[in-house]
PDB file of C-alpha atoms and ligand atoms in Angstrom:
ATOM      1  CA  MET A   1      -7.358  -1.107  -1.576  1.00 93.00           C
ATOM      2  CA  LYS A   2      -8.946   1.451  -3.890  1.00 97.00           C
ATOM      3  CA  GLN A   3      -8.372   5.079  -2.367  1.00 98.00           C
ATOM      4  CA  ASN A   4      -8.038   8.468  -2.962  1.00 98.00           C
ATOM      5  CA  LEU A   5      -6.953  11.349  -0.282  1.00 98.00           C
ATOM      6  CA  HIS A   6      -6.764  14.471  -2.337  1.00 98.00           C
ATOM      7  CA  THR A   7     -10.034  15.624  -3.243  1.00 98.00           C
ATOM      8  CA  HIS A   8     -11.701  18.925  -3.358  1.00 98.00           C
ATOM      9  CA  CYS A   9     -15.362  19.942  -3.268  1.00 98.00           C
ATOM     10  CA  GLN A  10     -17.107  22.708  -2.895  1.00 97.00           C
ATOM     11  CA  PHE A  11     -16.028  24.380   0.027  1.00 97.00           C
ATOM     12  CA  CYS A  12     -12.907  25.233  -1.968  1.00 95.00           C
ATOM     13  CA  ASP A  13     -12.380  24.719  -5.604  1.00 94.00           C
ATOM     14  CA  GLY A  14     -13.931  22.081  -6.430  1.00 96.00           C
ATOM     15  CA  LYS A  15     -17.248  21.666  -8.600  1.00 97.00           C
ATOM     16  CA  ASP A  16     -18.925  18.704  -6.478  1.00 98.00           C
ATOM     17  CA  THR A  17     -20.599  18.460  -3.333  1.00 98.00           C
ATOM     18  CA  VAL A  18     -19.209  16.094  -0.860  1.00 98.00           C
ATOM     19  CA  GLU A  19     -22.216  13.968  -0.968  1.00 98.00           C
ATOM     20  CA  GLU A  20     -21.544  13.755  -5.067  1.00 98.00           C
ATOM     21  CA  LEU A  21     -18.084  12.373  -4.903  1.00 98.00           C
ATOM     22  CA  VAL A  22     -19.102  10.235  -2.200  1.00 98.00           C
ATOM     23  CA  ARG A  23     -21.128   8.596  -4.628  1.00 98.00           C
ATOM     24  CA  THR A  24     -19.120   8.372  -7.350  1.00 98.00           C
ATOM     25  CA  ALA A  25     -16.330   6.902  -5.198  1.00 98.00           C
ATOM     26  CA  LEU A  26     -19.322   4.165  -4.280  1.00 98.00           C
ATOM     27  CA  ASP A  27     -20.032   4.345  -8.310  1.00 98.00           C
ATOM     28  CA  LYS A  28     -16.116   3.945  -8.917  1.00 98.00           C
ATOM     29  CA  GLY A  29     -15.707   0.818  -6.448  1.00 98.00           C
ATOM     30  CA  PHE A  30     -13.707   2.734  -4.221  1.00 98.00           C
ATOM     31  CA  ASP A  31     -12.816   1.421  -1.172  1.00 97.00           C
ATOM     32  CA  SER A  32     -11.873   4.902   0.635  1.00 98.00           C
ATOM     33  CA  LEU A  33     -11.833   8.208   0.252  1.00 98.00           C
ATOM     34  CA  GLY A  34     -10.440  11.111   1.730  1.00 98.00           C
ATOM     35  CA  PHE A  35     -11.369  14.951   1.860  1.00 98.00           C
ATOM     36  CA  SER A  36      -8.692  17.467   1.332  1.00 98.00           C
ATOM     37  CA  SER A  37      -9.777  21.037   0.878  1.00 98.00           C
ATOM     38  CA  HIS A  38      -7.397  23.830   0.760  1.00 98.00           C
ATOM     39  CA  GLY A  39      -7.021  25.243   4.218  1.00 98.00           C
ATOM     40  CA  TYR A  40      -6.737  28.717   5.475  1.00 97.00           C
ATOM     41  CA  ALA A  41      -4.238  30.517   2.944  1.00 97.00           C
ATOM     42  CA  HIS A  42      -5.701  34.182   2.910  1.00 97.00           C
ATOM     43  CA  PRO A  43      -5.578  36.389   1.650  1.00 96.00           C
ATOM     44  CA  LEU A  44      -3.218  34.731  -1.145  1.00 96.00           C
ATOM     45  CA  ASP A  45      -5.269  31.914  -1.924  1.00 96.00           C
ATOM     46  CA  ALA A  46      -9.223  33.388  -2.032  1.00 95.00           C
ATOM     47  CA  CYS A  47     -10.664  30.220  -2.512  1.00 95.00           C
ATOM     48  CA  SER A  48      -9.111  28.508   0.379  1.00 98.00           C
ATOM     49  CA  LEU A  49     -11.325  27.775   3.501  1.00 98.00           C
ATOM     50  CA  ASP A  50     -12.297  30.721   5.510  1.00 97.00           C
ATOM     51  CA  ASP A  51     -13.085  30.182   9.110  1.00 96.00           C
ATOM     52  CA  GLU A  52     -16.923  29.488   8.320  1.00 97.00           C
ATOM     53  CA  ARG A  53     -16.677  27.348   5.662  1.00 97.00           C
ATOM     54  CA  GLU A  54     -14.027  25.286   7.179  1.00 97.00           C
ATOM     55  CA  ALA A  55     -16.321  24.570   9.948  1.00 97.00           C
ATOM     56  CA  ALA A  56     -19.349  23.647   7.235  1.00 98.00           C
ATOM     57  CA  TYR A  57     -16.517  21.711   5.510  1.00 98.00           C
ATOM     58  CA  ILE A  58     -16.143  19.430   8.451  1.00 98.00           C
ATOM     59  CA  TYR A  59     -19.684  19.092   9.035  1.00 98.00           C
ATOM     60  CA  SER A  60     -20.371  17.811   5.415  1.00 98.00           C
ATOM     61  CA  VAL A  61     -17.634  15.342   5.715  1.00 98.00           C
ATOM     62  CA  LEU A  62     -18.429  13.851   9.084  1.00 98.00           C
ATOM     63  CA  GLU A  63     -22.322  13.933   7.831  1.00 98.00           C
ATOM     64  CA  ALA A  64     -21.010  12.220   5.115  1.00 98.00           C
ATOM     65  CA  ARG A  65     -19.095   9.710   7.090  1.00 98.00           C
ATOM     66  CA  ALA A  66     -22.095   8.822   9.568  1.00 98.00           C
ATOM     67  CA  ARG A  67     -24.351   8.294   6.412  1.00 98.00           C
ATOM     68  CA  TYR A  68     -21.939   6.058   4.309  1.00 98.00           C
ATOM     69  CA  GLY A  69     -19.398   5.035   6.446  1.00 96.00           C
ATOM     70  CA  ASP A  70     -20.617   1.317   6.435  1.00 97.00           C
ATOM     71  CA  ARG A  71     -20.005   1.184   2.490  1.00 97.00           C
ATOM     72  CA  LEU A  72     -17.065   3.599   2.319  1.00 98.00           C
ATOM     73  CA  LYS A  73     -14.478   4.573   4.830  1.00 98.00           C
ATOM     74  CA  ILE A  74     -14.387   8.431   4.695  1.00 98.00           C
ATOM     75  CA  TRP A  75     -11.676  10.508   6.347  1.00 98.00           C
ATOM     76  CA  LEU A  76     -11.564  13.989   6.780  1.00 98.00           C
ATOM     77  CA  GLY A  77      -8.054  15.626   5.764  1.00 98.00           C
ATOM     78  CA  ILE A  78      -6.792  19.213   4.853  1.00 98.00           C
ATOM     79  CA  GLU A  79      -4.189  20.261   2.149  1.00 98.00           C
ATOM     80  CA  GLU A  80      -2.436  23.186   3.895  1.00 98.00           C
ATOM     81  CA  ASP A  81      -0.304  25.777   1.957  1.00 98.00           C
ATOM     82  CA  LEU A  82       2.639  26.509   3.159  1.00 97.00           C
ATOM     83  CA  THR A  83       2.077  30.367   3.538  1.00 97.00           C
ATOM     84  CA  GLY A  84      -1.419  29.307   5.255  1.00 97.00           C
ATOM     85  CA  ARG A  85      -2.787  27.900   8.541  1.00 96.00           C
ATOM     86  CA  ILE A  86      -0.719  25.139  10.194  1.00 97.00           C
ATOM     87  CA  TYR A  87      -3.372  22.282  10.632  1.00 96.00           C
ATOM     88  CA  ALA A  88      -2.194  20.717  14.189  1.00 90.00           C
ATOM     89  CA  ASP A  89      -5.885  20.401  15.056  1.00 84.00           C
ATOM     90  CA  PRO A  90      -6.126  16.711  15.926  1.00 88.00           C
ATOM     91  CA  ALA A  91      -9.854  16.878  14.190  1.00 90.00           C
ATOM     92  CA  PHE A  92      -8.236  16.473  11.068  1.00 97.00           C
ATOM     93  CA  ASP A  93      -7.074  12.536   9.911  1.00 98.00           C
ATOM     94  CA  TYR A  94      -4.120  13.834   7.838  1.00 98.00           C
ATOM     95  CA  VAL A  95      -2.652  16.625   6.008  1.00 98.00           C
ATOM     96  CA  ILE A  96      -1.291  17.133   2.848  1.00 98.00           C
ATOM     97  CA  ALA A  97       1.526  19.849   2.537  1.00 98.00           C
ATOM     98  CA  SER A  98       1.685  22.110  -0.524  1.00 98.00           C
ATOM     99  CA  VAL A  99       3.258  24.752  -2.191  1.00 98.00           C
ATOM    100  CA  HIS A 100       1.248  26.731  -4.465  1.00 98.00           C
ATOM    101  CA  PHE A 101       2.718  30.140  -3.836  1.00 98.00           C
ATOM    102  CA  ILE A 102       6.806  31.132  -3.979  1.00 98.00           C
ATOM    103  CA  PRO A 103       8.153  34.360  -2.930  1.00 98.00           C
ATOM    104  CA  VAL A 104       9.907  36.298  -6.174  1.00 98.00           C
ATOM    105  CA  PRO A 105      12.591  38.783  -5.219  1.00 96.00           C
ATOM    106  CA  ASP A 106      10.885  41.914  -4.803  1.00 96.00           C
ATOM    107  CA  GLY A 107       9.233  40.074  -1.665  1.00 94.00           C
ATOM    108  CA  GLN A 108       5.783  39.330  -3.159  1.00 97.00           C
ATOM    109  CA  TRP A 109       4.707  35.515  -3.345  1.00 98.00           C
ATOM    110  CA  LYS A 110       3.348  34.469  -6.908  1.00 98.00           C
ATOM    111  CA  ALA A 111       1.184  31.225  -7.516  1.00 98.00           C
ATOM    112  CA  VAL A 112       2.876  28.791  -9.567  1.00 98.00           C
ATOM    113  CA  ASP A 113       0.174  26.899 -10.810  1.00 97.00           C
ATOM    114  CA  TYR A 114      -2.305  29.606 -11.882  1.00 97.00           C
ATOM    115  CA  SER A 115      -1.826  29.896 -15.594  1.00 97.00           C
ATOM    116  CA  PRO A 116       0.844  29.140 -18.014  1.00 98.00           C
ATOM    117  CA  GLU A 117       1.362  32.893 -18.834  1.00 98.00           C
ATOM    118  CA  LEU A 118       1.645  34.084 -15.120  1.00 98.00           C
ATOM    119  CA  THR A 119       4.228  31.213 -14.537  1.00 98.00           C
ATOM    120  CA  ARG A 120       5.976  32.613 -17.879  1.00 98.00           C
ATOM    121  CA  GLU A 121       5.789  35.684 -17.013  1.00 98.00           C
ATOM    122  CA  MET A 122       6.898  35.320 -13.857  1.00 98.00           C
ATOM    123  CA  ILE A 123       9.927  33.418 -14.567  1.00 98.00           C
ATOM    124  CA  GLN A 124      10.834  35.872 -17.143  1.00 98.00           C
ATOM    125  CA  THR A 125      10.210  39.097 -15.293  1.00 98.00           C
ATOM    126  CA  ASP A 126      10.866  37.901 -11.245  1.00 98.00           C
ATOM    127  CA  PHE A 127      13.543  35.880 -12.113  1.00 98.00           C
ATOM    128  CA  GLN A 128      14.648  37.560 -14.962  1.00 98.00           C
ATOM    129  CA  GLY A 129      14.747  34.431 -17.385  1.00 98.00           C
ATOM    130  CA  ASP A 130      16.649  32.700 -14.816  1.00 98.00           C
ATOM    131  CA  PHE A 131      14.532  29.000 -14.558  1.00 98.00           C
ATOM    132  CA  LEU A 132      16.899  27.477 -11.586  1.00 98.00           C
ATOM    133  CA  ALA A 133      16.605  30.823  -9.898  1.00 98.00           C
ATOM    134  CA  TYR A 134      12.423  29.842  -9.851  1.00 98.00           C
ATOM    135  CA  ALA A 135      13.260  26.233  -9.237  1.00 98.00           C
ATOM    136  CA  ARG A 136      15.221  27.366  -5.808  1.00 98.00           C
ATOM    137  CA  ALA A 137      12.843  29.398  -4.740  1.00 98.00           C
ATOM    138  CA  TYR A 138       9.753  26.698  -5.033  1.00 98.00           C
ATOM    139  CA  TYR A 139      12.347  24.157  -3.609  1.00 98.00           C
ATOM    140  CA  ASN A 140      13.459  26.253  -0.725  1.00 98.00           C
ATOM    141  CA  GLU A 141      10.147  26.635   0.171  1.00 98.00           C
ATOM    142  CA  LEU A 142       9.046  22.511  -0.676  1.00 98.00           C
ATOM    143  CA  LYS A 143      11.876  22.113   1.900  1.00 98.00           C
ATOM    144  CA  LYS A 144      10.430  23.147   4.843  1.00 98.00           C
ATOM    145  CA  ILE A 145       7.810  20.819   4.754  1.00 98.00           C
ATOM    146  CA  ALA A 146      10.090  18.602   6.401  1.00 98.00           C
ATOM    147  CA  HIS A 147       9.997  20.594   9.586  1.00 98.00           C
ATOM    148  CA  ARG A 148       6.073  20.725   9.674  1.00 97.00           C
ATOM    149  CA  PRO A 149       5.489  17.392  11.983  1.00 97.00           C
ATOM    150  CA  GLU A 150       1.600  17.879  11.148  1.00 97.00           C
ATOM    151  CA  ALA A 151       2.451  16.939   7.390  1.00 98.00           C
ATOM    152  CA  ASP A 152       1.672  13.516   6.721  1.00 98.00           C
ATOM    153  CA  ILE A 153       1.884  13.809   2.638  1.00 98.00           C
ATOM    154  CA  VAL A 154       3.988  15.827   0.559  1.00 98.00           C
ATOM    155  CA  GLY A 155       1.482  17.510  -2.345  1.00 98.00           C
ATOM    156  CA  HIS A 156       2.241  17.249  -5.972  1.00 98.00           C
ATOM    157  CA  LEU A 157       5.946  17.350  -5.521  1.00 98.00           C
ATOM    158  CA  ASP A 158       6.936  19.232  -8.650  1.00 98.00           C
ATOM    159  CA  LEU A 159       3.962  21.383  -9.314  1.00 98.00           C
ATOM    160  CA  LEU A 160       6.298  24.254 -10.261  1.00 98.00           C
ATOM    161  CA  MET A 161       6.305  21.862 -13.417  1.00 98.00           C
ATOM    162  CA  LYS A 162       2.635  22.094 -14.535  1.00 98.00           C
ATOM    163  CA  TYR A 163       3.153  24.068 -17.702  1.00 98.00           C
ATOM    164  CA  ASN A 164       6.561  21.981 -18.362  1.00 98.00           C
ATOM    165  CA  GLU A 165       4.973  19.904 -21.056  1.00 97.00           C
ATOM    166  CA  GLY A 166       6.962  19.166 -23.995  1.00 97.00           C
ATOM    167  CA  GLU A 167       9.540  20.740 -21.862  1.00 98.00           C
ATOM    168  CA  ALA A 168       7.909  24.155 -22.839  1.00 97.00           C
ATOM    169  CA  LEU A 169       9.510  25.771 -19.929  1.00 97.00           C
ATOM    170  CA  HIS A 170      13.283  23.782 -18.818  1.00 98.00           C
ATOM    171  CA  PRO A 171      14.455  20.301 -19.699  1.00 98.00           C
ATOM    172  CA  PHE A 172      12.919  17.819 -17.143  1.00 98.00           C
ATOM    173  CA  ASP A 173      16.444  16.218 -17.125  1.00 98.00           C
ATOM    174  CA  ASP A 174      18.935  19.337 -16.490  1.00 98.00           C
ATOM    175  CA  PRO A 175      21.418  17.967 -13.782  1.00 98.00           C
ATOM    176  CA  ALA A 176      21.221  21.067 -11.941  1.00 98.00           C
ATOM    177  CA  TYR A 177      17.335  21.222 -11.600  1.00 98.00           C
ATOM    178  CA  LEU A 178      17.384  17.906 -10.560  1.00 98.00           C
ATOM    179  CA  ASP A 179      19.730  18.678  -7.661  1.00 98.00           C
ATOM    180  CA  LEU A 180      17.509  21.537  -6.463  1.00 98.00           C
ATOM    181  CA  ALA A 181      14.366  18.750  -6.460  1.00 98.00           C
ATOM    182  CA  MET A 182      16.832  15.824  -5.022  1.00 98.00           C
ATOM    183  CA  GLU A 183      18.242  17.988  -2.050  1.00 98.00           C
ATOM    184  CA  ALA A 184      14.441  18.620  -0.978  1.00 98.00           C
ATOM    185  CA  ILE A 185      13.472  14.974  -1.620  1.00 98.00           C
ATOM    186  CA  ASP A 186      16.581  14.227   0.546  1.00 98.00           C
ATOM    187  CA  GLU A 187      15.299  16.069   3.669  1.00 98.00           C
ATOM    188  CA  LEU A 188      11.629  15.165   2.835  1.00 98.00           C
ATOM    189  CA  ILE A 189      12.977  11.205   3.052  1.00 98.00           C
ATOM    190  CA  ALA A 190      14.752  11.748   6.550  1.00 98.00           C
ATOM    191  CA  ALA A 191      11.458  13.509   8.095  1.00 98.00           C
ATOM    192  CA  ASP A 192       9.746  10.480   7.232  1.00 98.00           C
ATOM    193  CA  LYS A 193       7.296  12.282   4.452  1.00 98.00           C
ATOM    194  CA  ILE A 194       4.815  10.386   1.984  1.00 98.00           C
ATOM    195  CA  PHE A 195       5.131  11.918  -1.504  1.00 98.00           C
ATOM    196  CA  GLU A 196       2.328  12.071  -3.846  1.00 98.00           C
ATOM    197  CA  ILE A 197       2.124  10.045  -7.046  1.00 98.00           C
ATOM    198  CA  ASN A 198      -0.456  13.037  -8.207  1.00 98.00           C
ATOM    199  CA  THR A 199      -2.732  12.708 -11.583  1.00 98.00           C
ATOM    200  CA  GLY A 200      -4.368  16.639 -11.058  1.00 96.00           C
ATOM    201  CA  ALA A 201      -2.565  18.376 -14.090  1.00 96.00           C
ATOM    202  CA  MET A 202      -3.183  14.991 -16.523  1.00 96.00           C
ATOM    203  CA  SER A 203      -7.032  15.600 -15.805  1.00 94.00           C
ATOM    204  CA  ARG A 204      -6.762  19.261 -16.454  1.00 92.00           C
ATOM    205  CA  GLY A 205      -5.106  18.471 -19.711  1.00 94.00           C
ATOM    206  CA  TYR A 206      -1.826  20.056 -18.750  1.00 96.00           C
ATOM    207  CA  ARG A 207      -0.075  17.535 -18.620  1.00 96.00           C
ATOM    208  CA  SER A 208       0.884  13.613 -20.040  1.00 96.00           C
ATOM    209  CA  GLU A 209       2.640  12.438 -17.050  1.00 97.00           C
ATOM    210  CA  PRO A 210       1.695  12.637 -13.238  1.00 98.00           C
ATOM    211  CA  TYR A 211       3.621  14.608 -10.606  1.00 98.00           C
ATOM    212  CA  PRO A 212       6.653  13.924 -10.076  1.00 98.00           C
ATOM    213  CA  GLN A 213       8.320  13.140 -13.129  1.00 98.00           C
ATOM    214  CA  ALA A 214      10.079   9.936 -13.752  1.00 98.00           C
ATOM    215  CA  LEU A 215      13.590  10.877 -13.006  1.00 98.00           C
ATOM    216  CA  LEU A 216      12.319  12.573  -9.500  1.00 98.00           C
ATOM    217  CA  LEU A 217      10.088   9.466  -8.699  1.00 98.00           C
ATOM    218  CA  LYS A 218      13.163   6.843  -8.973  1.00 98.00           C
ATOM    219  CA  TYR A 219      15.146   9.149  -7.034  1.00 98.00           C
ATOM    220  CA  ILE A 220      12.719   8.686  -3.869  1.00 98.00           C
ATOM    221  CA  GLN A 221      12.432   5.011  -4.395  1.00 98.00           C
ATOM    222  CA  THR A 222      16.348   4.586  -4.717  1.00 98.00           C
ATOM    223  CA  HIS A 223      16.425   6.667  -1.456  1.00 98.00           C
ATOM    224  CA  GLY A 224      13.683   4.682   0.467  1.00 98.00           C
ATOM    225  CA  GLY A 225      10.911   7.256   0.042  1.00 98.00           C
ATOM    226  CA  LYS A 226       7.350   6.200   0.329  1.00 98.00           C
ATOM    227  CA  ILE A 227       4.383   6.884  -1.805  1.00 98.00           C
ATOM    228  CA  CYS A 228       0.601   7.417  -2.124  1.00 98.00           C
ATOM    229  CA  ILE A 229      -1.274   7.940  -5.481  1.00 98.00           C
ATOM    230  CA  THR A 230      -3.912  10.533  -5.600  1.00 98.00           C
ATOM    231  CA  SER A 231      -6.045  12.090  -8.348  1.00 98.00           C
ATOM    232  CA  ASP A 232      -5.990  15.649  -6.970  1.00 98.00           C
ATOM    233  CA  CYS A 233     -10.007  15.687  -7.774  1.00 97.00           C
ATOM    234  CA  HIS A 234     -11.557  18.941  -8.302  1.00 97.00           C
ATOM    235  CA  ALA A 235     -14.581  17.556  -9.995  1.00 97.00           C
ATOM    236  CA  ARG A 236     -15.859  13.571  -9.770  1.00 97.00           C
ATOM    237  CA  ASP A 237     -15.401  12.560 -12.941  1.00 97.00           C
ATOM    238  CA  ASN A 238     -11.459  12.714 -12.282  1.00 97.00           C
ATOM    239  CA  LEU A 239     -11.785  10.750  -8.995  1.00 98.00           C
ATOM    240  CA  ASP A 240      -9.543   8.006 -10.447  1.00 97.00           C
ATOM    241  CA  CYS A 241      -8.300   9.988 -13.486  1.00 97.00           C
ATOM    242  CA  GLY A 242      -4.976   8.096 -14.485  1.00 97.00           C
ATOM    243  CA  PHE A 243      -4.727   5.536 -11.611  1.00 97.00           C
ATOM    244  CA  ASP A 244      -3.616   2.809 -13.926  1.00 97.00           C
ATOM    245  CA  ILE A 245      -0.953   5.393 -15.054  1.00 97.00           C
ATOM    246  CA  ALA A 246       0.052   6.002 -11.573  1.00 98.00           C
ATOM    247  CA  ARG A 247       0.703   2.621 -10.801  1.00 98.00           C
ATOM    248  CA  ASN A 248       2.643   1.682 -13.733  1.00 98.00           C
ATOM    249  CA  ARG A 249       4.821   4.643 -13.019  1.00 98.00           C
ATOM    250  CA  ALA A 250       5.098   3.677  -9.649  1.00 98.00           C
ATOM    251  CA  LYS A 251       6.013  -0.018 -10.433  1.00 98.00           C
ATOM    252  CA  ALA A 252       8.358   1.080 -13.386  1.00 98.00           C
ATOM    253  CA  ALA A 253      10.426   3.455 -10.509  1.00 98.00           C
ATOM    254  CA  GLY A 254      10.730   0.167  -8.387  1.00 98.00           C
ATOM    255  CA  PHE A 255       7.910   0.337  -5.987  1.00 98.00           C
ATOM    256  CA  ASP A 256       6.383  -2.573  -4.349  1.00 98.00           C
ATOM    257  CA  GLN A 257       3.704  -0.697  -2.330  1.00 98.00           C
ATOM    258  CA  VAL A 258       2.105   2.277  -1.915  1.00 98.00           C
ATOM    259  CA  MET A 259       0.559   3.789   1.508  1.00 98.00           C
ATOM    260  CA  VAL A 260      -2.664   3.893   2.189  1.00 98.00           C
ATOM    261  CA  LEU A 261      -4.790   5.204   5.103  1.00 98.00           C
ATOM    262  CA  THR A 262      -6.471   2.694   7.624  1.00 98.00           C
ATOM    263  CA  GLU A 263      -7.366   2.824  10.916  1.00 96.00           C
ATOM    264  CA  GLN A 264      -4.386   1.801  12.318  1.00 97.00           C
ATOM    265  CA  GLY A 265      -2.399   5.093  10.426  1.00 97.00           C
ATOM    266  CA  PHE A 266      -0.319   4.950   6.955  1.00 98.00           C
ATOM    267  CA  VAL A 267       0.248   1.381   6.164  1.00 98.00           C
ATOM    268  CA  PRO A 268       1.933  -0.013   3.139  1.00 98.00           C
ATOM    269  CA  ASP A 269      -0.730  -1.563   0.398  1.00 97.00           C
ATOM    270  CA  SER A 270       0.676  -4.089  -2.462  1.00 97.00           C
ATOM    271  CA  LEU A 271       0.764  -2.621  -6.138  1.00 96.00           C
ATOM    272  CA  TRP A 272       0.622  -6.206  -7.237  1.00 92.00           C
ATOM    273  CA  ASP A 273      -2.651  -7.720  -6.246  1.00 74.00           C
TER     274      ASP A 273
HETATM  275 ZN1   ZN B   1      -2.732  21.821  -4.587  1.00 65.43          ZN
HETATM  276 ZN1   ZN B   2      -5.281  19.867  -4.229  1.00 65.43          ZN
END
């Protein structure tokens, strides 16, 4: 099944309308498309939905479902930021829970994925150059998703490494770093969350590999975790960006299946068809 459950449109920071994305999905041979606007996370995330845009977003996706539902299965989802509103609302078919902001030692909250300069400055200034302190702050937040019953999917597991191409910030294989990530993964697997292989940073030119990095993906596989493949799409041309690479990375890590959303809920779909 060709599906993407992580899709942003004009109601948050995506470039395209719901209808443009639906038409692109049809052109690209998708079976199913899920929308996942950034849920209410004001004031930290200015582009996240407010009440008015949330209502318009829901209306727009449901309208697209009514018009195109015979040709494309359309799901209404939400990407919930851990600092924002909890979407336990049954109106949504699924919830992606993500950490975009972390607390720095002076008590402020700062984005990990806003720009290479700001991330580097945060590590140098707020964490006094201690990369592991930065990573600990991130994974301490991420772990909390294990205690969010509404969350189906963990968004971009190692987003804190968005600007680490060429190990510009820190070695990917530092055992002390991996320990922090693996501890969070253990808790998330125990809570039965699904992990994304997310190609969003590839389409934006920041990374040559999807999240999560290969060592962590392998760890998820060997510890019985479940995965799905998403593009974190913000522009319609990227709706299936890197999907072939993501499938290959999943197979290389030992997965035979990815999870897909169906009328029966999340079910496994073979990677070998
Ligand atoms: Zn996100
Ligand atoms: Zn997203």
